Short mmCIF file of C-alpha atoms and ligand atoms in Angstrom, two decimals:
data_model
loop_
_atom_site.label_atom_id
_atom_site.label_comp_id
_atom_site.label_asym_id
_atom_site.label_seq_id
_atom_site.Cartn_x
_atom_site.Cartn_y
_atom_site.Cartn_z
CA UNK A 1 0.00 0.00 0.00
CA UNK A 2 2.86 2.40 0.89
CA UNK A 3 4.44 1.92 -2.54
CA UNK A 4 1.08 2.56 -4.23
CA UNK A 5 0.85 5.91 -2.43
CA UNK A 6 4.45 6.78 -3.32
CA UNK A 7 3.88 5.91 -6.99
CA UNK A 8 0.71 8.03 -7.14
CA UNK A 9 2.33 11.03 -5.48
CA UNK A 10 5.48 10.77 -7.58
CA UNK A 11 3.37 11.38 -10.70
CA UNK A 12 3.38 15.02 -9.54
CA UNK A 13 7.19 15.15 -9.22
CA UNK A 14 8.01 16.14 -12.85
CA UNK A 15 5.57 19.06 -12.60
CA UNK A 16 6.71 20.70 -9.37
CA UNK A 17 9.96 22.13 -8.08
CA UNK A 18 9.98 20.00 -4.93
CA UNK A 19 11.81 16.94 -3.71
CA UNK A 20 9.64 14.32 -2.05
CA UNK A 21 11.06 12.18 0.74
CA UNK A 22 8.85 9.38 2.01
CA UNK A 23 9.06 7.83 5.45
CA UNK A 24 6.86 4.88 6.39
CA UNK A 25 5.98 4.67 10.08
CA UNK A 26 4.57 1.87 12.16
CA UNK A 27 1.53 2.53 14.35
CA UNK A 28 3.76 2.93 17.41
CA UNK A 29 6.25 5.33 15.82
CA UNK A 30 6.08 8.92 16.99
CA UNK A 31 7.97 10.80 14.29
CA UNK A 32 5.76 13.77 13.47
CA UNK A 33 8.03 16.13 11.60
CA UNK A 34 6.79 15.54 8.04
CA UNK A 35 5.46 18.52 6.09
CA UNK A 36 2.70 16.25 4.79
CA UNK A 37 1.54 13.50 7.17
CA UNK A 38 -0.62 10.83 5.53
CA UNK A 39 -2.90 8.51 7.50
CA UNK A 40 -4.30 5.45 5.73
CA UNK A 41 -7.71 4.61 7.18
CA UNK A 42 -10.48 2.32 5.98
CA UNK A 43 -12.90 5.11 6.96
CA UNK A 44 -11.68 6.93 3.83
CA UNK A 45 -12.07 4.00 1.44
CA UNK A 46 -13.51 5.42 -1.78
CA UNK A 47 -12.59 8.97 -0.75
CA UNK A 48 -9.81 11.02 0.79
CA UNK A 49 -9.06 14.41 2.27
CA UNK A 50 -6.18 16.84 2.57
CA UNK A 51 -5.53 20.33 3.82
CA UNK A 52 -4.59 22.82 1.11
CA UNK A 53 -0.90 23.66 0.68
CA UNK A 54 0.79 25.48 3.53
CA UNK A 55 -2.39 25.27 5.65
CA UNK A 56 -0.71 22.03 6.74
CA UNK A 57 1.54 24.16 8.96
CA UNK A 58 -1.53 24.97 11.08
CA UNK A 59 -2.26 21.29 11.81
CA UNK A 60 -0.95 20.01 15.13
CA UNK A 61 2.18 17.94 14.51
CA UNK A 62 0.74 14.67 15.82
CA UNK A 63 -2.24 14.85 13.44
CA UNK A 64 -2.37 13.84 9.77
CA UNK A 65 -2.60 16.51 7.07
CA UNK A 66 -4.01 14.00 4.58
CA UNK A 67 -6.16 10.90 4.96
CA UNK A 68 -6.43 8.24 2.28
CA UNK A 69 -8.36 4.98 2.24
CA UNK A 70 -6.92 1.52 2.48
CA UNK A 71 -8.59 0.21 -0.70
CA UNK A 72 -5.30 0.44 -2.58
CA UNK A 73 -6.23 -2.33 -5.00
CA UNK A 74 -9.17 -0.35 -6.37
CA UNK A 75 -8.58 1.84 -9.43
CA UNK A 76 -9.98 4.80 -7.49
CA UNK A 77 -7.22 4.65 -4.86
CA UNK A 78 -4.49 6.03 -7.16
CA UNK A 79 -6.87 8.72 -8.44
CA UNK A 80 -7.73 9.73 -4.87
CA UNK A 81 -4.06 9.79 -3.82
CA UNK A 82 -3.12 11.98 -6.81
CA UNK A 83 -6.10 14.29 -6.21
CA UNK A 84 -5.43 14.70 -2.48
CA UNK A 85 -1.73 15.30 -3.06
CA UNK A 86 -2.71 18.03 -5.51
CA UNK A 87 -4.50 19.70 -2.60
CA UNK A 88 -1.38 19.20 -0.46
CA UNK A 89 0.57 21.09 -3.13
CA UNK A 90 -1.94 23.95 -2.90
CA UNK A 91 -4.11 23.08 -5.89
CA UNK A 92 -7.86 23.69 -5.58
CA UNK A 93 -10.74 21.90 -7.32
CA UNK A 94 -10.81 22.35 -11.09
CA UNK A 95 -14.63 22.23 -11.27
CA UNK A 96 -14.58 25.42 -9.15
CA UNK A 97 -12.42 27.18 -11.77
CA UNK A 98 -13.85 30.63 -12.61
CA UNK A 99 -14.16 29.55 -16.26
CA UNK A 100 -15.70 26.12 -15.62
CA UNK A 101 -18.75 25.99 -17.93
CA UNK A 102 -20.71 23.78 -15.56
CA UNK A 103 -24.38 24.48 -14.98
CA UNK A 104 -25.52 22.44 -12.01
CA UNK A 105 -29.14 21.85 -11.13
CA UNK A 106 -28.51 22.90 -7.53
CA UNK A 107 -31.60 21.29 -6.01
CA UNK A 108 -30.69 18.00 -7.71
CA UNK A 109 -27.09 18.45 -6.57
CA UNK A 110 -28.23 18.93 -2.97
CA UNK A 111 -30.59 15.92 -3.16
CA UNK A 112 -27.80 13.80 -4.59
CA UNK A 113 -25.39 14.91 -1.89
CA UNK A 114 -27.88 14.07 0.86
CA UNK A 115 -27.71 10.48 -0.34
CA UNK A 116 -23.99 10.50 0.40
CA UNK A 117 -22.44 10.29 3.83
CA UNK A 118 -22.22 13.48 5.88
CA UNK A 119 -18.53 14.12 5.38
CA UNK A 120 -18.73 13.67 1.64
CA UNK A 121 -21.88 15.75 1.30
CA UNK A 122 -20.31 18.83 2.88
CA UNK A 123 -17.52 18.68 0.34
CA UNK A 124 -19.90 17.95 -2.51
CA UNK A 125 -22.16 20.87 -1.62
CA UNK A 126 -19.23 23.24 -1.52
CA UNK A 127 -18.27 21.99 -4.95
CA UNK A 128 -20.96 24.16 -6.55
CA UNK A 129 -19.13 27.35 -5.52
CA UNK A 130 -16.66 28.86 -7.94
CA UNK A 131 -13.48 30.75 -7.10
CA UNK A 132 -13.29 34.39 -8.05
CA UNK A 133 -10.36 35.07 -10.41
CA UNK A 134 -8.86 37.34 -7.75
CA UNK A 135 -8.80 34.52 -5.17
CA UNK A 136 -6.52 32.17 -7.07
CA UNK A 137 -3.69 31.93 -9.58
CA UNK A 138 -5.04 29.91 -12.46
CA UNK A 139 -4.18 28.05 -15.61
CA UNK A 140 -6.79 27.59 -18.37
CA UNK A 141 -9.77 25.45 -17.31
CA UNK A 142 -9.00 21.75 -17.78
CA UNK A 143 -12.04 19.44 -17.68
CA UNK A 144 -9.71 16.41 -17.59
CA UNK A 145 -7.79 17.61 -14.53
CA UNK A 146 -7.24 15.11 -11.70
CA UNK A 147 -8.62 17.93 -9.52
CA UNK A 148 -12.02 17.89 -11.31
CA UNK A 149 -14.96 16.09 -9.70
CA UNK A 150 -17.21 13.85 -11.74
CA UNK A 151 -20.90 14.76 -11.76
CA UNK A 152 -23.78 12.48 -12.73
CA UNK A 153 -26.10 13.63 -15.52
CA UNK A 154 -28.91 13.91 -12.95
CA UNK A 155 -27.32 16.97 -11.30
CA UNK A 156 -26.49 18.82 -14.55
CA UNK A 157 -29.04 21.12 -16.20
CA UNK A 158 -28.04 19.84 -19.65
CA UNK A 159 -28.36 16.23 -18.38
CA UNK A 160 -24.89 15.41 -19.69
CA UNK A 161 -22.62 13.51 -17.29
CA UNK A 162 -19.32 15.17 -16.37
CA UNK A 163 -16.79 12.32 -16.25
ZN1 LIG B 201 -10.65 17.53 -3.56
#
């Protein structure tokens, strides 16, 4: 599982001016000095979470800054690890890009999110908000970005699924 996480994160390496050093700890180890501290928990199977960029400095040193699932054999695991590490590098959601041409049916989006668990729904609901151009530094909108959520056709006004 550790090597799967390393491989996913290292896909970012050619695109950033950073050197990644990975340290695997046992449950009883108490080395908390990593800039990014990843906890693998089955509670995050099929999902993940991470603080954004240098916000990690505000997290107490004995707490994780990123949580990934333990379902490392699923195809989603690598996607989730790459997505969450993007957040760790300071990258926000692509579907919230100021130029994202997405037209959600908000009531359908809220209904759909209520069917998800509480933690996921909070994130999903916030996904309908867009960043103002003055809030972020941006590249052109990329609908294929690893940082873009997928949306079912049922929550889009044009009824076209966003993969
Ligand atoms: Zn995200």
